[in-house]
PDB file of C-alpha atoms in Angstrom:
ATOM      1  CA  UNK L   1     -48.040  48.775  24.480  1.00 86.00           C
ATOM      2  CA  UNK L   2     -47.684  51.051  27.513  1.00 96.00           C
ATOM      3  CA  UNK L   3     -48.824  54.806  28.303  1.00 94.00           C
ATOM      4  CA  UNK L   4     -44.585  55.665  28.003  1.00 96.00           C
ATOM      5  CA  UNK L   5     -43.822  53.822  24.782  1.00 97.00           C
ATOM      6  CA  UNK L   6     -46.884  55.087  23.183  1.00 96.00           C
ATOM      7  CA  UNK L   7     -45.955  58.744  24.191  1.00 94.00           C
ATOM      8  CA  UNK L   8     -42.843  58.334  23.010  1.00 97.00           C
ATOM      9  CA  UNK L   9     -43.935  57.133  19.295  1.00 97.00           C
ATOM     10  CA  UNK L  10     -46.386  59.865  19.008  1.00 97.00           C
ATOM     11  CA  UNK L  11     -43.616  62.511  19.877  1.00 97.00           C
ATOM     12  CA  UNK L  12     -41.186  60.921  17.456  1.00 98.00           C
ATOM     13  CA  UNK L  13     -43.906  61.170  14.577  1.00 98.00           C
ATOM     14  CA  UNK L  14     -44.510  64.566  15.686  1.00 98.00           C
ATOM     15  CA  UNK L  15     -41.103  65.573  15.842  1.00 98.00           C
ATOM     16  CA  UNK L  16     -40.536  63.863  12.229  1.00 98.00           C
ATOM     17  CA  UNK L  17     -43.502  65.856  11.035  1.00 98.00           C
ATOM     18  CA  UNK L  18     -45.747  62.993  10.253  1.00 98.00           C
ATOM     19  CA  UNK L  19     -48.583  64.139  13.141  1.00 98.00           C
ATOM     20  CA  UNK L  20     -49.802  67.040  14.455  1.00 98.00           C
ATOM     21  CA  UNK L  21     -50.833  67.475  18.152  1.00 97.00           C
ATOM     22  CA  UNK L  22     -53.658  69.682  19.317  1.00 97.00           C
ATOM     23  CA  UNK L  23     -54.479  70.389  22.619  1.00 96.00           C
ATOM     24  CA  UNK L  24     -58.304  71.060  23.117  1.00 96.00           C
ATOM     25  CA  UNK L  25     -59.604  73.430  25.591  1.00 94.00           C
ATOM     26  CA  UNK L  26     -61.528  70.998  27.518  1.00 94.00           C
ATOM     27  CA  UNK L  27     -61.719  70.170  30.997  1.00 93.00           C
ATOM     28  CA  UNK L  28     -59.875  67.879  31.636  1.00 93.00           C
ATOM     29  CA  UNK L  29     -57.381  69.087  28.845  1.00 91.00           C
ATOM     30  CA  UNK L  30     -57.841  66.983  26.030  1.00 94.00           C
ATOM     31  CA  UNK L  31     -55.233  66.200  22.917  1.00 95.00           C
ATOM     32  CA  UNK L  32     -55.781  65.445  19.432  1.00 97.00           C
ATOM     33  CA  UNK L  33     -53.618  63.867  17.082  1.00 97.00           C
ATOM     34  CA  UNK L  34     -53.602  64.396  12.984  1.00 98.00           C
ATOM     35  CA  UNK L  35     -51.733  63.213  10.051  1.00 97.00           C
ATOM     36  CA  UNK L  36     -49.927  66.266   8.692  1.00 98.00           C
ATOM     37  CA  UNK L  37     -49.748  66.325   4.623  1.00 98.00           C
ATOM     38  CA  UNK L  38     -46.270  64.505   5.071  1.00 98.00           C
ATOM     39  CA  UNK L  39     -47.959  61.918   7.222  1.00 97.00           C
ATOM     40  CA  UNK L  40     -50.897  61.799   4.746  1.00 97.00           C
ATOM     41  CA  UNK L  41     -48.107  61.141   1.724  1.00 97.00           C
ATOM     42  CA  UNK L  42     -47.628  57.455   3.515  1.00 96.00           C
ATOM     43  CA  UNK L  43     -50.923  56.223   2.964  1.00 95.00           C
ATOM     44  CA  UNK L  44     -50.036  55.016  -0.366  1.00 96.00           C
ATOM     45  CA  UNK L  45     -46.835  53.095   0.303  1.00 97.00           C
ATOM     46  CA  UNK L  46     -48.455  51.617   3.655  1.00 96.00           C
ATOM     47  CA  UNK L  47     -51.151  50.217   1.302  1.00 97.00           C
ATOM     48  CA  UNK L  48     -49.158  48.480  -0.772  1.00 98.00           C
ATOM     49  CA  UNK L  49     -47.167  46.762   2.387  1.00 97.00           C
ATOM     50  CA  UNK L  50     -50.462  45.844   3.453  1.00 97.00           C
ATOM     51  CA  UNK L  51     -51.566  44.485   0.560  1.00 98.00           C
ATOM     52  CA  UNK L  52     -47.885  42.690  -0.149  1.00 97.00           C
ATOM     53  CA  UNK L  53     -48.823  41.230   3.959  1.00 97.00           C
ATOM     54  CA  UNK L  54     -52.249  40.381   3.468  1.00 97.00           C
ATOM     55  CA  UNK L  55     -50.933  38.354   0.353  1.00 98.00           C
ATOM     56  CA  UNK L  56     -47.956  36.626   1.864  1.00 98.00           C
ATOM     57  CA  UNK L  57     -49.969  35.975   5.387  1.00 98.00           C
ATOM     58  CA  UNK L  58     -50.144  32.273   4.828  1.00 98.00           C
ATOM     59  CA  UNK L  59     -46.285  32.041   3.839  1.00 98.00           C
ATOM     60  CA  UNK L  60     -45.349  34.444   6.840  1.00 97.00           C
ATOM     61  CA  UNK L  61     -47.547  32.385   9.385  1.00 97.00           C
ATOM     62  CA  UNK L  62     -45.976  29.068   8.101  1.00 97.00           C
ATOM     63  CA  UNK L  63     -42.506  30.667   8.568  1.00 97.00           C
ATOM     64  CA  UNK L  64     -43.586  31.595  12.174  1.00 97.00           C
ATOM     65  CA  UNK L  65     -44.803  27.923  13.056  1.00 96.00           C
ATOM     66  CA  UNK L  66     -41.605  26.262  11.674  1.00 96.00           C
ATOM     67  CA  UNK L  67     -39.521  29.245  13.647  1.00 97.00           C
ATOM     68  CA  UNK L  68     -41.529  28.440  16.833  1.00 95.00           C
ATOM     69  CA  UNK L  69     -40.769  24.740  16.271  1.00 95.00           C
ATOM     70  CA  UNK L  70     -37.281  24.895  16.042  1.00 94.00           C
ATOM     71  CA  UNK L  71     -37.088  27.590  18.974  1.00 93.00           C
ATOM     72  CA  UNK L  72     -38.907  25.292  21.157  1.00 91.00           C
ATOM     73  CA  UNK L  73     -36.684  22.446  20.292  1.00 87.00           C
TER      74      UNK L  73
END
């Protein structure tokens, strides 16, 4: 991920109310990001998505290998 893509993603998350950006009064100036309550509310659904991914990881990897084999042919 490039610095530009990271910056754009963080700005989008901040704009959507998922994270809070705090400028720190340090030298050089630092920036800290934290989850907002709205962002925190995604922990449970993302936890379920993570669990699903782990449960199906072998099937996913098998599908990826089959796709790559077809794409290389």
